[in-house]
PDB file of C-alpha atoms in Angstrom:
ATOM      1  CA  UNK A   1      52.666  -0.988 -18.282  1.00 85.00           C
ATOM      2  CA  UNK A   2      52.415  -4.745 -18.067  1.00 92.00           C
ATOM      3  CA  UNK A   3      48.858  -5.860 -17.406  1.00 95.00           C
ATOM      4  CA  UNK A   4      47.374  -9.395 -16.138  1.00 95.00           C
ATOM      5  CA  UNK A   5      43.969  -9.998 -16.668  1.00 96.00           C
ATOM      6  CA  UNK A   6      41.880 -13.078 -14.798  1.00 97.00           C
ATOM      7  CA  UNK A   7      38.923 -13.895 -13.436  1.00 98.00           C
ATOM      8  CA  UNK A   8      37.154 -15.639 -16.707  1.00 98.00           C
ATOM      9  CA  UNK A   9      35.538 -18.826 -16.320  1.00 98.00           C
ATOM     10  CA  UNK A  10      32.290 -20.895 -17.445  1.00 98.00           C
ATOM     11  CA  UNK A  11      28.784 -20.048 -16.235  1.00 98.00           C
ATOM     12  CA  UNK A  12      25.421 -20.456 -16.830  1.00 98.00           C
ATOM     13  CA  UNK A  13      22.983 -17.457 -18.344  1.00 98.00           C
ATOM     14  CA  UNK A  14      21.906 -14.616 -16.151  1.00 97.00           C
ATOM     15  CA  UNK A  15      24.817 -15.661 -13.653  1.00 98.00           C
ATOM     16  CA  UNK A  16      27.647 -12.923 -12.849  1.00 98.00           C
ATOM     17  CA  UNK A  17      31.621 -12.977 -12.973  1.00 98.00           C
ATOM     18  CA  UNK A  18      33.769 -10.242 -11.817  1.00 98.00           C
ATOM     19  CA  UNK A  19      36.931  -9.627 -13.945  1.00 98.00           C
ATOM     20  CA  UNK A  20      40.287  -8.150 -12.823  1.00 98.00           C
ATOM     21  CA  UNK A  21      43.166  -6.913 -14.249  1.00 97.00           C
ATOM     22  CA  UNK A  22      46.183  -5.670 -12.457  1.00 95.00           C
ATOM     23  CA  UNK A  23      48.822  -3.030 -13.680  1.00 93.00           C
ATOM     24  CA  UNK A  24      52.400  -3.260 -13.060  1.00 90.00           C
ATOM     25  CA  UNK A  25      55.250  -0.671 -14.333  1.00 84.00           C
ATOM     26  CA  UNK A  26      55.040   2.468 -14.831  1.00 75.00           C
ATOM     27  CA  UNK A  27      51.661   4.048 -14.537  1.00 71.00           C
ATOM     28  CA  UNK A  28      49.964   7.316 -14.741  1.00 72.00           C
ATOM     29  CA  UNK A  29      47.552   8.795 -12.583  1.00 77.00           C
ATOM     30  CA  UNK A  30      45.369  10.249 -16.014  1.00 78.00           C
ATOM     31  CA  UNK A  31      45.598   6.802 -17.726  1.00 90.00           C
ATOM     32  CA  UNK A  32      42.654   5.246 -18.969  1.00 94.00           C
ATOM     33  CA  UNK A  33      41.567   1.629 -18.740  1.00 95.00           C
ATOM     34  CA  UNK A  34      39.453  -0.241 -20.961  1.00 97.00           C
ATOM     35  CA  UNK A  35      37.850  -3.710 -21.138  1.00 98.00           C
ATOM     36  CA  UNK A  36      37.580  -5.198 -24.532  1.00 98.00           C
ATOM     37  CA  UNK A  37      36.285  -8.794 -25.795  1.00 98.00           C
ATOM     38  CA  UNK A  38      36.339 -10.526 -28.853  1.00 98.00           C
ATOM     39  CA  UNK A  39      33.882 -13.352 -29.881  1.00 97.00           C
ATOM     40  CA  UNK A  40      35.260 -16.203 -32.234  1.00 93.00           C
ATOM     41  CA  UNK A  41      35.060 -15.383 -35.439  1.00 95.00           C
ATOM     42  CA  UNK A  42      34.400 -11.360 -34.780  1.00 96.00           C
ATOM     43  CA  UNK A  43      36.672  -8.289 -34.590  1.00 97.00           C
ATOM     44  CA  UNK A  44      37.498  -7.006 -30.807  1.00 97.00           C
ATOM     45  CA  UNK A  45      34.948  -4.647 -29.462  1.00 97.00           C
ATOM     46  CA  UNK A  46      34.852  -2.068 -26.981  1.00 98.00           C
ATOM     47  CA  UNK A  47      33.022  -2.709 -23.483  1.00 98.00           C
ATOM     48  CA  UNK A  48      33.582  -0.664 -21.031  1.00 98.00           C
ATOM     49  CA  UNK A  49      36.860   2.072 -19.891  1.00 97.00           C
ATOM     50  CA  UNK A  50      37.333   3.994 -16.724  1.00 96.00           C
ATOM     51  CA  UNK A  51      39.644   7.385 -16.539  1.00 93.00           C
ATOM     52  CA  UNK A  52      41.988   6.074 -13.853  1.00 89.00           C
ATOM     53  CA  UNK A  53      42.456   9.780 -11.836  1.00 87.00           C
ATOM     54  CA  UNK A  54      38.372  10.292 -11.394  1.00 89.00           C
ATOM     55  CA  UNK A  55      36.844   7.041 -12.071  1.00 91.00           C
ATOM     56  CA  UNK A  56      34.592   8.191 -14.647  1.00 93.00           C
ATOM     57  CA  UNK A  57      33.039   5.367 -16.065  1.00 95.00           C
ATOM     58  CA  UNK A  58      31.598   4.544 -19.980  1.00 96.00           C
ATOM     59  CA  UNK A  59      30.051   1.949 -21.571  1.00 97.00           C
ATOM     60  CA  UNK A  60      29.395   0.173 -24.688  1.00 97.00           C
ATOM     61  CA  UNK A  61      25.363   0.216 -25.045  1.00 96.00           C
ATOM     62  CA  UNK A  62      24.985  -3.168 -25.248  1.00 93.00           C
ATOM     63  CA  UNK A  63      26.486  -3.634 -21.185  1.00 91.00           C
ATOM     64  CA  UNK A  64      24.654  -0.582 -19.826  1.00 86.00           C
ATOM     65  CA  UNK A  65      23.224  -1.702 -16.757  1.00 92.00           C
ATOM     66  CA  UNK A  66      24.793  -5.208 -16.290  1.00 97.00           C
ATOM     67  CA  UNK A  67      28.330  -4.382 -16.216  1.00 98.00           C
ATOM     68  CA  UNK A  68      30.138  -2.194 -14.064  1.00 98.00           C
ATOM     69  CA  UNK A  69      33.407  -1.133 -13.966  1.00 98.00           C
ATOM     70  CA  UNK A  70      35.772  -0.050 -11.434  1.00 96.00           C
ATOM     71  CA  UNK A  71      39.329   0.532 -10.082  1.00 94.00           C
ATOM     72  CA  UNK A  72      41.208   0.261  -6.908  1.00 93.00           C
ATOM     73  CA  UNK A  73      44.268   2.836  -6.854  1.00 88.00           C
ATOM     74  CA  UNK A  74      46.017   1.029  -3.760  1.00 89.00           C
ATOM     75  CA  UNK A  75      45.975  -2.353  -5.585  1.00 92.00           C
ATOM     76  CA  UNK A  76      46.688  -0.931  -9.279  1.00 91.00           C
ATOM     77  CA  UNK A  77      43.738  -2.686 -10.833  1.00 94.00           C
ATOM     78  CA  UNK A  78      40.851  -2.212 -12.720  1.00 96.00           C
ATOM     79  CA  UNK A  79      37.501  -4.639 -12.367  1.00 97.00           C
ATOM     80  CA  UNK A  80      34.840  -5.274 -14.689  1.00 98.00           C
ATOM     81  CA  UNK A  81      31.499  -6.889 -12.649  1.00 98.00           C
ATOM     82  CA  UNK A  82      29.544  -8.800 -15.208  1.00 98.00           C
ATOM     83  CA  UNK A  83      25.921  -9.484 -14.334  1.00 98.00           C
ATOM     84  CA  UNK A  84      23.075 -10.915 -16.088  1.00 97.00           C
ATOM     85  CA  UNK A  85      25.264 -12.842 -18.593  1.00 98.00           C
ATOM     86  CA  UNK A  86      24.083 -13.758 -21.705  1.00 97.00           C
ATOM     87  CA  UNK A  87      25.513 -16.481 -24.118  1.00 97.00           C
ATOM     88  CA  UNK A  88      26.611 -13.767 -26.482  1.00 96.00           C
ATOM     89  CA  UNK A  89      29.004 -12.408 -23.794  1.00 97.00           C
ATOM     90  CA  UNK A  90      31.207 -15.393 -24.238  1.00 98.00           C
ATOM     91  CA  UNK A  91      34.366 -13.904 -25.694  1.00 98.00           C
ATOM     92  CA  UNK A  92      37.894 -13.534 -24.510  1.00 98.00           C
ATOM     93  CA  UNK A  93      38.067 -10.439 -22.641  1.00 98.00           C
ATOM     94  CA  UNK A  94      41.111  -7.837 -22.758  1.00 98.00           C
ATOM     95  CA  UNK A  95      42.277  -5.006 -20.492  1.00 97.00           C
ATOM     96  CA  UNK A  96      44.362  -2.342 -21.668  1.00 97.00           C
ATOM     97  CA  UNK A  97      45.751   0.986 -21.016  1.00 95.00           C
ATOM     98  CA  UNK A  98      46.065   4.292 -22.594  1.00 94.00           C
ATOM     99  CA  UNK A  99      48.554   6.569 -21.903  1.00 88.00           C
ATOM    100  CA  UNK A 100      47.441   9.930 -21.045  1.00 85.00           C
ATOM    101  CA  UNK A 101      46.468  12.064 -24.207  1.00 86.00           C
ATOM    102  CA  UNK A 102      44.448  15.141 -24.827  1.00 87.00           C
ATOM    103  CA  UNK A 103      41.015  15.886 -22.975  1.00 87.00           C
ATOM    104  CA  UNK A 104      39.717  16.476 -26.844  1.00 90.00           C
ATOM    105  CA  UNK A 105      40.814  13.642 -28.179  1.00 90.00           C
ATOM    106  CA  UNK A 106      39.431  11.469 -25.033  1.00 88.00           C
ATOM    107  CA  UNK A 107      35.995  13.559 -25.166  1.00 89.00           C
ATOM    108  CA  UNK A 108      35.639  12.368 -29.348  1.00 90.00           C
ATOM    109  CA  UNK A 109      35.406   9.104 -28.009  1.00 93.00           C
ATOM    110  CA  UNK A 110      38.500   7.585 -28.744  1.00 94.00           C
ATOM    111  CA  UNK A 111      38.716   5.501 -25.980  1.00 95.00           C
ATOM    112  CA  UNK A 112      36.141   2.960 -27.782  1.00 96.00           C
ATOM    113  CA  UNK A 113      38.959   1.939 -30.209  1.00 96.00           C
ATOM    114  CA  UNK A 114      41.585  -0.207 -29.960  1.00 96.00           C
ATOM    115  CA  UNK A 115      44.017   2.181 -31.597  1.00 95.00           C
ATOM    116  CA  UNK A 116      43.883   4.138 -28.373  1.00 95.00           C
ATOM    117  CA  UNK A 117      45.319   2.134 -25.724  1.00 96.00           C
ATOM    118  CA  UNK A 118      49.218   1.195 -25.430  1.00 94.00           C
ATOM    119  CA  UNK A 119      49.373  -1.791 -23.931  1.00 94.00           C
ATOM    120  CA  UNK A 120      47.248  -4.851 -23.634  1.00 96.00           C
ATOM    121  CA  UNK A 121      46.724  -7.935 -21.123  1.00 94.00           C
ATOM    122  CA  UNK A 122      46.222 -11.508 -22.563  1.00 94.00           C
ATOM    123  CA  UNK A 123      42.897 -11.708 -22.175  1.00 95.00           C
ATOM    124  CA  UNK A 124      40.733 -14.260 -20.045  1.00 98.00           C
ATOM    125  CA  UNK A 125      37.717 -16.400 -21.434  1.00 98.00           C
ATOM    126  CA  UNK A 126      34.449 -16.065 -20.397  1.00 98.00           C
ATOM    127  CA  UNK A 127      32.100 -18.544 -21.736  1.00 98.00           C
ATOM    128  CA  UNK A 128      28.271 -18.081 -20.418  1.00 98.00           C
ATOM    129  CA  UNK A 129      25.984 -21.589 -21.121  1.00 97.00           C
ATOM    130  CA  UNK A 130      22.466 -20.957 -21.786  1.00 90.00           C
TER     131      UNK A 130
END
């Protein structure tokens, strides 16, 4: 699976952006799509994930209520709507796809870790000025 992320840019605090991630190649209906981010000097961290088949979304605590992940099956695209952006949201945002795994493995919260995912996009830079 190949992933292409886009939609990053420079915005002011309080504004919004929508990131897109298009998946191509062999995809599975029960994949998990995730968004991670990496700020300068920091480790990559989980932002949000969505189970492709049912659309159930999962979020890091620091984005709950501000970010929303969604998918468009027909377009093989996952979105990350980011509202009320803060300067601390500045980072390179990556989308990733995790191939099907057992429900127990997923339900243990392993989707929050980069090692769960099998393919990654190149990332798109989001800069939020204060």
